[in-house]
Amino acid sequence: KNQVEQSPQSLIILEGKNCTLQCNYTVSPFSNLRWYKQDTGRGPVSLTIMTFSENTKSNGRYTATLDADTKQSSLHITASQLSDSASYICVVSPFSGGYNKLIFGAGTRLAVHP
Amino acid sequence: NAGVTQTPKFRVLKTGQSMTLLCAQDMNHEYMYWYRQDPGMGLRLIHYSVGEGTTAKGEVPDGYNVSRLKKQNFLLGLESAAPSQTSVYFCASRDRDFSGANVLTFGAGSRLTVL
């Protein structure tokens, strides 16, 4: 069964520190992998999209990496800010499926404390 | 641009009652989706639409109906609400694309509680 597992479930860091969130998936073959940020009480907002041939993609202080061989992705947040407090969701698109086949991870809840 | 707007934002229902969630988008997107988000689980697709007048079932369609009479609106209905339908519902839309890497635009969510 195609699955997307994220770790840790939750994380607390101090403002200004870096952190890395993990995403492991069993979807194969896959078309692309996305990271979304979901603020409390809001809908998810896209951070990055990587195809299976890309290794890294940056969006400001957010850098996503992808290792298609080990089926792992990570989202690295540099110099965290209070506004980074949110859930981060990893989403994998199977190669043979459309947008109706997207597989969402349960998310990592990040809290940045002053 | 408002993007994707969902109404209502909050609703409490009793078991057996019916209700409709409205999703409206002003981006002229072809495709629209309804998801539910439950604690500890990823978003799950309920129904989707690939254009005005079309609907299709997603992963968890039972107990829900949808309609897309106008391109900008996608309605999600619960005919007889059950406690298992307590959840946060998200609508999303996207434009037609051929890259497979299009971005979904989500609404802010509708929190439904069924007692």
Coordinates of N, CA and C in Angstrom, one line a residue, chain A residues 6 21-23 33-37 45-50 64-65 73-75 88-91 108:
Chain A
Q6 N 5.7 10.7 8.2 CA 6.5 11.8 8.6 C 6.9 11.7 10.0
L21 N 12.8 18.2 9.1 CA 11.7 17.4 9.2 C 11.8 16.3 8.1
Q22 N 11.4 15.1 8.5 CA 11.6 13.9 7.6 C 10.3 13.4 7.0
C23 N 10.4 12.8 5.8 CA 9.3 12.2 5.1 C 9.8 11.0 4.4
L33 N 7.1 15.2 -5.4 CA 6.9 15.2 -4.0 C 6.8 16.7 -3.6
R34 N 5.8 17.0 -2.8 CA 5.5 18.3 -2.4 C 5.6 18.5 -0.9
W35 N 6.0 19.7 -0.4 CA 5.9 20.1 1.0 C 4.9 21.2 1.1
Y36 N 4.0 21.1 2.0 CA 3.0 22.2 2.3 C 3.2 22.6 3.7
K37 N 2.9 23.9 3.9 CA 2.8 24.5 5.3 C 1.4 24.8 5.6
V45 N -0.6 25.5 2.4 CA 0.0 26.3 1.3 C 1.3 25.7 0.8
S46 N 1.4 25.6 -0.5 CA 2.6 25.0 -1.1 C 3.9 25.7 -0.8
L47 N 4.9 24.9 -0.4 CA 6.3 25.4 -0.2 C 7.2 25.1 -1.3
T48 N 7.2 23.8 -1.7 CA 8.1 23.3 -2.7 C 7.5 22.1 -3.5
I49 N 7.9 21.9 -4.7 CA 7.5 20.8 -5.5 C 8.8 20.3 -6.1
M50 N 9.1 19.0 -6.0 CA 10.2 18.4 -6.6 C 9.8 17.2 -7.4
A64 N 14.1 21.8 0.6 CA 13.7 20.4 0.6 C 14.7 19.6 -0.2
T65 N 15.0 18.4 0.3 CA 15.9 17.5 -0.4 C 15.1 16.2 -0.7
S73 N 12.6 12.1 1.9 CA 12.7 13.6 1.7 C 12.8 14.3 3.0
S74 N 13.5 15.4 3.0 CA 13.6 16.2 4.2 C 13.3 17.6 3.9
L75 N 12.8 18.3 4.9 CA 12.5 19.8 4.8 C 13.4 20.4 5.9
Y88 N 3.7 20.9 8.9 CA 4.3 20.7 7.6 C 4.0 19.4 7.0
I89 N 3.4 19.4 5.9 CA 2.8 18.2 5.3 C 3.6 17.8 4.0
C90 N 3.9 16.5 4.0 CA 4.6 15.9 2.8 C 3.6 15.2 1.9
V91 N 3.6 15.5 0.6 CA 2.6 14.9 -0.3 C 3.3 14.3 -1.5
T108 N 4.0 17.1 10.4 CA 4.8 17.3 11.6 C 4.4 18.7 12.1

